[in-house]
Coordinates of N, CA, C and O in Angstrom, one line a residue:
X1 N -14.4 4.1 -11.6 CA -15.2 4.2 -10.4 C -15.4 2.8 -9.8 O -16.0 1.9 -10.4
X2 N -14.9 2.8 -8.5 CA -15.2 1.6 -8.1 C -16.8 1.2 -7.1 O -17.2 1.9 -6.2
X3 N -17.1 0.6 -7.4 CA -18.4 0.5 -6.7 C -18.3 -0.4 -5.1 O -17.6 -1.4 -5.1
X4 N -18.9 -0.1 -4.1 CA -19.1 -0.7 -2.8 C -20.0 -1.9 -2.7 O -21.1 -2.1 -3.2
X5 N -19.2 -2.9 -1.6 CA -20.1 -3.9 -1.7 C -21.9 -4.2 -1.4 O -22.6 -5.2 -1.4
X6 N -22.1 -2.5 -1.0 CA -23.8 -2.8 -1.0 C -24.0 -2.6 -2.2 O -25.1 -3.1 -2.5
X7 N -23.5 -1.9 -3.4 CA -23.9 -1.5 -4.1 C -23.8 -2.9 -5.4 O -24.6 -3.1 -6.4
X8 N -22.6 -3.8 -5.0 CA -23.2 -4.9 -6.0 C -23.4 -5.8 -5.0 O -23.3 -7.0 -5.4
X9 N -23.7 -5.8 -3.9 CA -24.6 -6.4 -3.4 C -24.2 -7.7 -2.7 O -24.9 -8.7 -2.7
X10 N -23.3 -7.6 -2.2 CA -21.8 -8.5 -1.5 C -22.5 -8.6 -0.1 O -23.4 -7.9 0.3
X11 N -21.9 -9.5 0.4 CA -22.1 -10.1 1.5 C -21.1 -9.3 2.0 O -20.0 -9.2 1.5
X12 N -21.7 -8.4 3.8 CA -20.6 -7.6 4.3 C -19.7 -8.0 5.2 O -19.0 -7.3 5.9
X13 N -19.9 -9.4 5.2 CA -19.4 -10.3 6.4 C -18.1 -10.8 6.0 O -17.7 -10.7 4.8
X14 N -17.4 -11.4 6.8 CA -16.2 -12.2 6.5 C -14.9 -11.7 5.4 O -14.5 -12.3 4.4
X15 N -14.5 -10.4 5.7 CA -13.8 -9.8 5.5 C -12.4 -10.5 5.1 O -11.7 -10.3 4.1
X16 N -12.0 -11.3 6.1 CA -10.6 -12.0 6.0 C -10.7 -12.8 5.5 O -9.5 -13.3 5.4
X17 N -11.8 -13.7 4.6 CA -11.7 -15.5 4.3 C -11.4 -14.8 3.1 O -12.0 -13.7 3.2
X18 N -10.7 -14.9 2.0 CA -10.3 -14.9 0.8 C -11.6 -15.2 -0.4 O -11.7 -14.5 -1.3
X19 N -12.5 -16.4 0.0 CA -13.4 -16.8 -0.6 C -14.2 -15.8 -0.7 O -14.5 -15.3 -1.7
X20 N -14.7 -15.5 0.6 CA -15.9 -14.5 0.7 C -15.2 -13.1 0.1 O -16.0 -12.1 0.2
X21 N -14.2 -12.9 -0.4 CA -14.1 -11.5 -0.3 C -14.0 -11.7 -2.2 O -14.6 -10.8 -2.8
X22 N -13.5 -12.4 -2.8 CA -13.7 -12.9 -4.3 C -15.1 -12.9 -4.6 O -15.4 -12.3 -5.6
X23 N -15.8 -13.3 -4.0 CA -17.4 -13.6 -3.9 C -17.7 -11.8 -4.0 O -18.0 -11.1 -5.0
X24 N -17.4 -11.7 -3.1 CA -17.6 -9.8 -2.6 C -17.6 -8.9 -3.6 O -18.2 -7.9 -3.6
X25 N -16.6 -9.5 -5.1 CA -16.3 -8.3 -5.8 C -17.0 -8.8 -7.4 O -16.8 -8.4 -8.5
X26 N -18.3 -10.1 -6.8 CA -19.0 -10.4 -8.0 C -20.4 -10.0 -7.9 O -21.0 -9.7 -6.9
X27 N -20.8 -10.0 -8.9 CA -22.4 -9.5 -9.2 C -23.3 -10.2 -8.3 O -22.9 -11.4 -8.3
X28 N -24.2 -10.1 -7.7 CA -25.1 -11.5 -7.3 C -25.4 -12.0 -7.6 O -25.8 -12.8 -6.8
X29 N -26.0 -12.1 -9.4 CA -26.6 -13.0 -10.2 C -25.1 -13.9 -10.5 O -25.5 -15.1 -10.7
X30 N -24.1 -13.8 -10.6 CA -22.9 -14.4 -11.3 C -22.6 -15.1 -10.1 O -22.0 -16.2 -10.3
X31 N -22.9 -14.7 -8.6 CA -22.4 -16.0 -7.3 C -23.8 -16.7 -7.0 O -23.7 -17.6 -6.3
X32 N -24.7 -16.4 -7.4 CA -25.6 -17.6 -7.5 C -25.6 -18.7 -8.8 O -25.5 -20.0 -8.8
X33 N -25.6 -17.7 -10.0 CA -24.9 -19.1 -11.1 C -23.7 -20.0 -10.7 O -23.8 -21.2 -10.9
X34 N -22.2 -19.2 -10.1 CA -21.7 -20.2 -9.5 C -22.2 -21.2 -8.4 O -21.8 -22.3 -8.4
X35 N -23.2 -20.7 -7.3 CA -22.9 -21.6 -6.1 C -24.1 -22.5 -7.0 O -24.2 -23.7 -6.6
X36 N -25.1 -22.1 -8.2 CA -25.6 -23.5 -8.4 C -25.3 -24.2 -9.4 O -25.9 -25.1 -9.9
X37 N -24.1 -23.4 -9.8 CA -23.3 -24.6 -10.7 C -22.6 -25.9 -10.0 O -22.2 -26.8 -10.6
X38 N -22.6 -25.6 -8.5 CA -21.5 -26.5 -8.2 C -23.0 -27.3 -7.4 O -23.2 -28.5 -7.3
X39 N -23.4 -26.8 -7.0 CA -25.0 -27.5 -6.7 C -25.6 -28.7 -8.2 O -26.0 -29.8 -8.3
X40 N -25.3 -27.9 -8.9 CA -25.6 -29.1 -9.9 C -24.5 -30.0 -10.3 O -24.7 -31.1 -10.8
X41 N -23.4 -29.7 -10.1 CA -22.4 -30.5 -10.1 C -22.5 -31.9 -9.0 O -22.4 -33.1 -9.1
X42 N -22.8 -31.1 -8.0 CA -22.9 -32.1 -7.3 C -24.3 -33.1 -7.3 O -24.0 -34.1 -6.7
X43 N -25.7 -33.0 -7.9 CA -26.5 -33.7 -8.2 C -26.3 -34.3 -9.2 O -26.3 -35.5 -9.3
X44 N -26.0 -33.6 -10.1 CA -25.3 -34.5 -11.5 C -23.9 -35.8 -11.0 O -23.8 -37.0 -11.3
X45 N -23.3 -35.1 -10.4 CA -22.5 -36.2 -10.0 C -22.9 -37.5 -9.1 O -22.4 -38.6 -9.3
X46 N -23.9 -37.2 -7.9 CA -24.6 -38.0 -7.1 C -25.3 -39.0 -7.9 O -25.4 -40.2 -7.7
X47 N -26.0 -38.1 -8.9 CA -27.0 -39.1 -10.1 C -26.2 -39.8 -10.8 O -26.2 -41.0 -10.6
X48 N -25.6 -39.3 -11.3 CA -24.4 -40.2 -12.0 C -23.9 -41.5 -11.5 O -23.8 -42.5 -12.2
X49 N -23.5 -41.6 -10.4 CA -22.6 -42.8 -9.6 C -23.8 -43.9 -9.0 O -23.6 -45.1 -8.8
X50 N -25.1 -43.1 -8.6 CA -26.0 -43.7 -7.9 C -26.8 -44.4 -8.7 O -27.4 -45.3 -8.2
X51 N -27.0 -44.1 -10.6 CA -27.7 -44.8 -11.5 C -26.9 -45.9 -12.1 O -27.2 -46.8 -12.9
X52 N -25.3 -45.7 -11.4 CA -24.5 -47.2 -11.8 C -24.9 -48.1 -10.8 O -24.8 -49.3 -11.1
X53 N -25.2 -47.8 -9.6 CA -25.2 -49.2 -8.9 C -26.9 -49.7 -8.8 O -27.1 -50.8 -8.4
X54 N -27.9 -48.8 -9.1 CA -29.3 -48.6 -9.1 C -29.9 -48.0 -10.3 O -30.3 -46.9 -10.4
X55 N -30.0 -48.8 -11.3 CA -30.8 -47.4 -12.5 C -32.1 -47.5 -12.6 O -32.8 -47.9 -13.5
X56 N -32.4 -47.1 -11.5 CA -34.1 -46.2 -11.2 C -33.6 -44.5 -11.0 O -33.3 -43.9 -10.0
X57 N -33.7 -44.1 -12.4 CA -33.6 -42.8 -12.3 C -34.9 -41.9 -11.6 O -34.7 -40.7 -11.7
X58 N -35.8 -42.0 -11.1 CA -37.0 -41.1 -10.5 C -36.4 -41.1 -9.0 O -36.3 -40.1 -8.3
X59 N -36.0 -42.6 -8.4 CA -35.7 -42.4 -6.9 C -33.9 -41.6 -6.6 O -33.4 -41.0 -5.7
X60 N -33.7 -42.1 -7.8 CA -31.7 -41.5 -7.6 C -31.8 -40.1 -8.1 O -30.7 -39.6 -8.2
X61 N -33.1 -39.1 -8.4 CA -32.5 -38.2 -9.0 C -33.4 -37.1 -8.0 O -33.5 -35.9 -8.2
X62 N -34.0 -38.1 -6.9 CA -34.8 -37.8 -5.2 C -33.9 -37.6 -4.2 O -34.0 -36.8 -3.2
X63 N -32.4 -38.4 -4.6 CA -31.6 -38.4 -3.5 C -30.4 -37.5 -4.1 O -29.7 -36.9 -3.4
X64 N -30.3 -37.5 -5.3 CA -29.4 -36.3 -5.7 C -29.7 -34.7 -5.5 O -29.0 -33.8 -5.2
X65 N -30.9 -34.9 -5.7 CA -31.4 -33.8 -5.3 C -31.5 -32.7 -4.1 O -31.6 -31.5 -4.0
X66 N -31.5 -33.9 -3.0 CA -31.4 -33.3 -1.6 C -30.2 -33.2 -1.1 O -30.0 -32.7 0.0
X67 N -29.1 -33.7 -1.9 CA -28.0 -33.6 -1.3 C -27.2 -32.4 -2.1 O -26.1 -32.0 -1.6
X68 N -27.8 -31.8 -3.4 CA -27.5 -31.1 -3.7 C -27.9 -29.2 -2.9 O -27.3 -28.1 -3.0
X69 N -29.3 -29.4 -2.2 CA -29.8 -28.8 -1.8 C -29.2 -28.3 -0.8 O -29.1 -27.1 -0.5
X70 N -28.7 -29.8 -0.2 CA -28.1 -28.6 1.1 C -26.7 -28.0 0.8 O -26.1 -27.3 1.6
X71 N -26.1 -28.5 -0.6 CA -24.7 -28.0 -0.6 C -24.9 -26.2 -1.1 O -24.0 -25.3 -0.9
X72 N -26.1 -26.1 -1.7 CA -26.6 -24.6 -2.3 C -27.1 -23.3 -1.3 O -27.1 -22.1 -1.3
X73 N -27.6 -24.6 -0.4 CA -28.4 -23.8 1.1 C -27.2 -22.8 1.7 O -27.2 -21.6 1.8
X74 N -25.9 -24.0 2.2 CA -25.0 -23.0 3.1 C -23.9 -22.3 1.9 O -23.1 -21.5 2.4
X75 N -23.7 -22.5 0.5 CA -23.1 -21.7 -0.5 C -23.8 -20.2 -0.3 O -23.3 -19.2 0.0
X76 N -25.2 -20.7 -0.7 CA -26.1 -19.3 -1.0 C -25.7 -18.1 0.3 O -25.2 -17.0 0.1
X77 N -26.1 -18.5 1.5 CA -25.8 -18.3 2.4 C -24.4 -17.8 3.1 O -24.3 -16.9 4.0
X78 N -23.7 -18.4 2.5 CA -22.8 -17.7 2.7 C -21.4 -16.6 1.9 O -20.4 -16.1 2.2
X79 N -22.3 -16.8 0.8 CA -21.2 -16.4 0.1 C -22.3 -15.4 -1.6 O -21.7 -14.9 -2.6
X80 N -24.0 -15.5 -1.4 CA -24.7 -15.2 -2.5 C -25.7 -14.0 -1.9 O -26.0 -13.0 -2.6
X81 N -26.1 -14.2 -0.6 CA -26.9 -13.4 -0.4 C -26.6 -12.6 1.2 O -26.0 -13.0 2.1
X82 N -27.4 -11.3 1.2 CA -26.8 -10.7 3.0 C -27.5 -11.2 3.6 O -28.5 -11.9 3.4
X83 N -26.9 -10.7 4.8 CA -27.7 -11.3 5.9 C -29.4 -10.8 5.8 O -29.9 -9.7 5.3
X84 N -30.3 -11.8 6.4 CA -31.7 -11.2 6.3 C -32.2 -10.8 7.8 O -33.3 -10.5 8.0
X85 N -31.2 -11.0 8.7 CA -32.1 -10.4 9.6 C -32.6 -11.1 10.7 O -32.7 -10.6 11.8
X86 N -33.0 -12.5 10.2 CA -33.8 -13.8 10.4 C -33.0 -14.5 11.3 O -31.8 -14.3 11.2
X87 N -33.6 -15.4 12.4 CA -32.9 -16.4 12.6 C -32.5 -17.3 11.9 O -33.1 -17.2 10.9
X88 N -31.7 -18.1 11.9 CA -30.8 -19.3 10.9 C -31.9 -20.4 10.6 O -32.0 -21.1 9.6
X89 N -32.7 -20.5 11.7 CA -34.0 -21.4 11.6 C -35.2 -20.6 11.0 O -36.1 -21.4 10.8
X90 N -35.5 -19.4 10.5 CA -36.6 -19.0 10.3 C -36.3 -18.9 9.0 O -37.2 -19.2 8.2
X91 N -34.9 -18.5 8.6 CA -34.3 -18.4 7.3 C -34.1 -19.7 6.2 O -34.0 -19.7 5.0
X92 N -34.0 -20.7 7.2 CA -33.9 -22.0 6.7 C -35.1 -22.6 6.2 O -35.0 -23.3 5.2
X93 N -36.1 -22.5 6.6 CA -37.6 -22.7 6.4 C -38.2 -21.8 5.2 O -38.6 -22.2 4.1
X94 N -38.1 -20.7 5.4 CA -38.2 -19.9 4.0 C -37.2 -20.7 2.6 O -37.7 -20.9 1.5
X95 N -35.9 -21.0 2.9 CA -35.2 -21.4 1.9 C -35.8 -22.9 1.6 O -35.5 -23.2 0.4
X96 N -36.6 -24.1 2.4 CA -37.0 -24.8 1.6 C -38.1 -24.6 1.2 O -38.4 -25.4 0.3
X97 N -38.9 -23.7 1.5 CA -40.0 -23.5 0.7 C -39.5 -23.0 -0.4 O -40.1 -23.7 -1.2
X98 N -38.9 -22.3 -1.1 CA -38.5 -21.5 -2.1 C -37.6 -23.1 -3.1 O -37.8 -23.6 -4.2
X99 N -36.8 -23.4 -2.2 CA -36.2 -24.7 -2.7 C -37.6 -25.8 -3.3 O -37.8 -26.3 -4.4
X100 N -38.2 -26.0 -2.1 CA -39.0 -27.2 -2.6 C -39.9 -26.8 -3.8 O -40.2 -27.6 -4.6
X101 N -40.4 -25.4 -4.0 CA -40.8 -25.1 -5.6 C -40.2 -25.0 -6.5 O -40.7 -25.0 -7.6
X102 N -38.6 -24.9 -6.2 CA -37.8 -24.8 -7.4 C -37.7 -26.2 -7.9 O -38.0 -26.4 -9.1
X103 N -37.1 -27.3 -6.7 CA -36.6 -28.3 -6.7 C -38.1 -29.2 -7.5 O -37.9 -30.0 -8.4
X104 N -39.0 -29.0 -7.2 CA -39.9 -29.5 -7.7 C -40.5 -29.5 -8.6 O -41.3 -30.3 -9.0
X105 N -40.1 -28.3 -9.3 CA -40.5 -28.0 -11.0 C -39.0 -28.6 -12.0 O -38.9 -29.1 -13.1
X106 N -38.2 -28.1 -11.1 CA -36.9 -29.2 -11.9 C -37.2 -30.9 -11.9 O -36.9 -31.8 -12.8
X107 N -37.9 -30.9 -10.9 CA -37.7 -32.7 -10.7 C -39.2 -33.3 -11.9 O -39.2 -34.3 -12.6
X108 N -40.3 -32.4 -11.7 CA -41.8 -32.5 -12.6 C -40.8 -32.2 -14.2 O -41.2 -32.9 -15.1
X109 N -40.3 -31.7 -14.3 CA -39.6 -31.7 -15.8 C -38.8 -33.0 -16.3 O -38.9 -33.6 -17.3
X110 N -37.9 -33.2 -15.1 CA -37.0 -34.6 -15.4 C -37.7 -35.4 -15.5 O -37.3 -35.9 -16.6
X111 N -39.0 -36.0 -15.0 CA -39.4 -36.9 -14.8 C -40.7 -36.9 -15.9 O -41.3 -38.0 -16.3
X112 N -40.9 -36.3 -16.1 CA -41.6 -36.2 -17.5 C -41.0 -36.5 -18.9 O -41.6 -37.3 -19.5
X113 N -39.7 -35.9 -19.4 CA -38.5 -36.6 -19.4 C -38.0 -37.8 -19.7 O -37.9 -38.3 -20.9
X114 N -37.9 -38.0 -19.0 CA -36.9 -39.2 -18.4 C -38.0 -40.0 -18.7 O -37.7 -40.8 -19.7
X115 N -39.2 -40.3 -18.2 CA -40.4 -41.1 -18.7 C -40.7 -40.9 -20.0 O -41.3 -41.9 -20.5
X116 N -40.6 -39.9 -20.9 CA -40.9 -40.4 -22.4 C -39.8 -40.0 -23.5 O -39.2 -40.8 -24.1
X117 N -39.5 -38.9 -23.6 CA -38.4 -38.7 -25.0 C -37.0 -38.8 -24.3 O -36.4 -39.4 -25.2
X118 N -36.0 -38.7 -23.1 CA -35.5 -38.9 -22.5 C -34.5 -40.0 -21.8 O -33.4 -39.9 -21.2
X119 N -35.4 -41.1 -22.4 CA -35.4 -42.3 -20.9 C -33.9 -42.7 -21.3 O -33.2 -42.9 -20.3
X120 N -33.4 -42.9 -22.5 CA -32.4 -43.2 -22.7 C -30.9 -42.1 -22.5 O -29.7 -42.3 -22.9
X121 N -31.4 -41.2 -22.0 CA -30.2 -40.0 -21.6 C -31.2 -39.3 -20.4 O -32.2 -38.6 -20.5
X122 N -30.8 -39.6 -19.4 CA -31.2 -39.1 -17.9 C -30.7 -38.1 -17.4 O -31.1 -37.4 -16.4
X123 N -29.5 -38.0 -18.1 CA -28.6 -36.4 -17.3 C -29.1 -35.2 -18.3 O -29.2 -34.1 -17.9
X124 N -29.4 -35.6 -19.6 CA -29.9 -34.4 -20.0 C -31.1 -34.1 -19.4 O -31.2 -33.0 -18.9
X125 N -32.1 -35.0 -19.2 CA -33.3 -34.8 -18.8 C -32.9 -34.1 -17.1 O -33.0 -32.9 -16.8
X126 N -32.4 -34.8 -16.5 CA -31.7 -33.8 -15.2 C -30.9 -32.2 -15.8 O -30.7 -31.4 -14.9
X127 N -30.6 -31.9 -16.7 CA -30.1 -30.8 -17.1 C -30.5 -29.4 -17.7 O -29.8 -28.4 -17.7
X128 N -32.3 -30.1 -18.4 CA -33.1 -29.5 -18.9 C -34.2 -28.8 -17.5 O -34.6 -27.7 -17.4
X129 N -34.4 -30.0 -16.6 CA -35.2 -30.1 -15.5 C -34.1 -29.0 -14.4 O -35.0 -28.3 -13.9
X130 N -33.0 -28.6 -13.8 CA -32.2 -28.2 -13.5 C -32.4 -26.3 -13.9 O -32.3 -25.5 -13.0
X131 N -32.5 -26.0 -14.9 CA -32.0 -25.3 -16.1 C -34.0 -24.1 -15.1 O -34.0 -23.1 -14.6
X132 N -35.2 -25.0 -15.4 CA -36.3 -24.5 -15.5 C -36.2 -24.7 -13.7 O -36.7 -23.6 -13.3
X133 N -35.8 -25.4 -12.7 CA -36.0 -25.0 -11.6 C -34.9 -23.7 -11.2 O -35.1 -23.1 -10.2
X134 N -33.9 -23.5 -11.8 CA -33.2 -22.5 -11.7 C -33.9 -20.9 -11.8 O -33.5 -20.1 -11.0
X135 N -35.0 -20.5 -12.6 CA -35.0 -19.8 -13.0 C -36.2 -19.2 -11.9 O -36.3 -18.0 -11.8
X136 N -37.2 -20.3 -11.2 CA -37.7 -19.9 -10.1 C -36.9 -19.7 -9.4 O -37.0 -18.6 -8.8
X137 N -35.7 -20.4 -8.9 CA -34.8 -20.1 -7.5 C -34.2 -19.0 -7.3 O -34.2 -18.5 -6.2
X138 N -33.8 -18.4 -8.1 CA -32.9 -16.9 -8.0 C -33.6 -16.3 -7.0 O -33.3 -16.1 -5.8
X139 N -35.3 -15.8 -8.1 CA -35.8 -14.8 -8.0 C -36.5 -14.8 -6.5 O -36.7 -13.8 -5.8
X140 N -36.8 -16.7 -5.9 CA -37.6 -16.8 -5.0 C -36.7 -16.8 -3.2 O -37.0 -16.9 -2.0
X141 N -35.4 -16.7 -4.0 CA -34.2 -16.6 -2.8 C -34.5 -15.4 -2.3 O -35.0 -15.0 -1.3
X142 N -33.9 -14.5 -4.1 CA -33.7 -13.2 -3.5 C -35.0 -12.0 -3.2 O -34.8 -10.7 -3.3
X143 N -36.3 -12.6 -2.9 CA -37.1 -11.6 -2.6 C -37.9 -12.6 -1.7 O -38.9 -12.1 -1.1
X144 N -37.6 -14.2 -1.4 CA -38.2 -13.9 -0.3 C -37.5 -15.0 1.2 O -37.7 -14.9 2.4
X145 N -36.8 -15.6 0.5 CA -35.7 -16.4 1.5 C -34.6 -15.8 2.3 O -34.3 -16.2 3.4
X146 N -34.1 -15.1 1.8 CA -32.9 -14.1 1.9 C -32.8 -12.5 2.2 O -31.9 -11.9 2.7
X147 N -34.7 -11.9 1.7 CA -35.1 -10.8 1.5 C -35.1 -10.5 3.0 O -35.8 -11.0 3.9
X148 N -33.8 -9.1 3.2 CA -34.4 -8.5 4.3 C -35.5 -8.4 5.4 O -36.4 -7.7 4.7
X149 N -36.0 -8.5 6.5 CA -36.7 -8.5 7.5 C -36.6 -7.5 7.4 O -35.5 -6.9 7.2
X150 N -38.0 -6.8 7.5 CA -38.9 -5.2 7.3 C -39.3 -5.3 8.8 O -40.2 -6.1 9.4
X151 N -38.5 -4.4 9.3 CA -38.8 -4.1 10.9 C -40.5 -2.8 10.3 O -40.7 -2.1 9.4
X152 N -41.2 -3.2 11.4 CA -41.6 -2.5 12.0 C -41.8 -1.3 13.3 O -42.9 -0.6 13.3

């Protein structure tokens, strides 16, 4: 039995991109662990290159962060969750609120971290910190960033 894409929960859009339609035939917990796997790839990587030329890990792991954010913003978006309904600006605002609590209990973890048992391995402490802001983000996407607009 094959199941339909509302039923696992697929993005109904973009039928012809190859990407999105791969996306289409995965769970939505399994295309958000992807799109923030590569979200962490890309902070981890940003941290990484930015603590060779600067190693102040609290301000490089500020700028990794936001650049990882927006690579998750238009992933999520386009390929993790349906449409909500929302304008792209009303939707975007909800997503950094939901972001800036995720991103900020990840970053209160690193930096706790990184400041005492840590200091000498920074990517773990980014990986541990990563790991616990993840686990708010799913949930705060998909019920209130992403969550359908309840017409009245």
């Amino acid at each position: 039995m094959r199941l339909s894409n509302a039923e696992l929960g697929a993005p109904a859009r973009g039928a012809g991109d190859p990407l999105r339609a791969l996306a289409g035939r995965l769970p939505r917990p399994l295309r958000f662990l992807s799109v923030g796997g590569l979200g962490l790839l890309t902070d981890f990587c940003i941290f990484t290159i930015m603590m060779g030329y600067a190693p102040r890990p609290l301000l490089m792991r500020l700028i990794s962060l936001c650049c990882a954010t927006l690579v998750t913003w238009r992933l999520n978006r386009a390929l993790t969750f349906d449409r909500s309904g929302r304008r792209q600006g009303d939707e975007a605002m909800r997503y950094a609120a939901v972001t800036a609590t995720a991103q900020g209990t990840s970053y209160a973890v690193f930096a706790a971290l990184v400041l005492t048992v840590l200091g000498a391995l920074p990517q773990a402490a980014l990986m541990i910190g990563a790991v616990a802001g993840a686990l708010i983000s799913y949930n705060g996407h998909r019920l209130f960033a992403f969550a359908p607009r309840v017409r009245s």
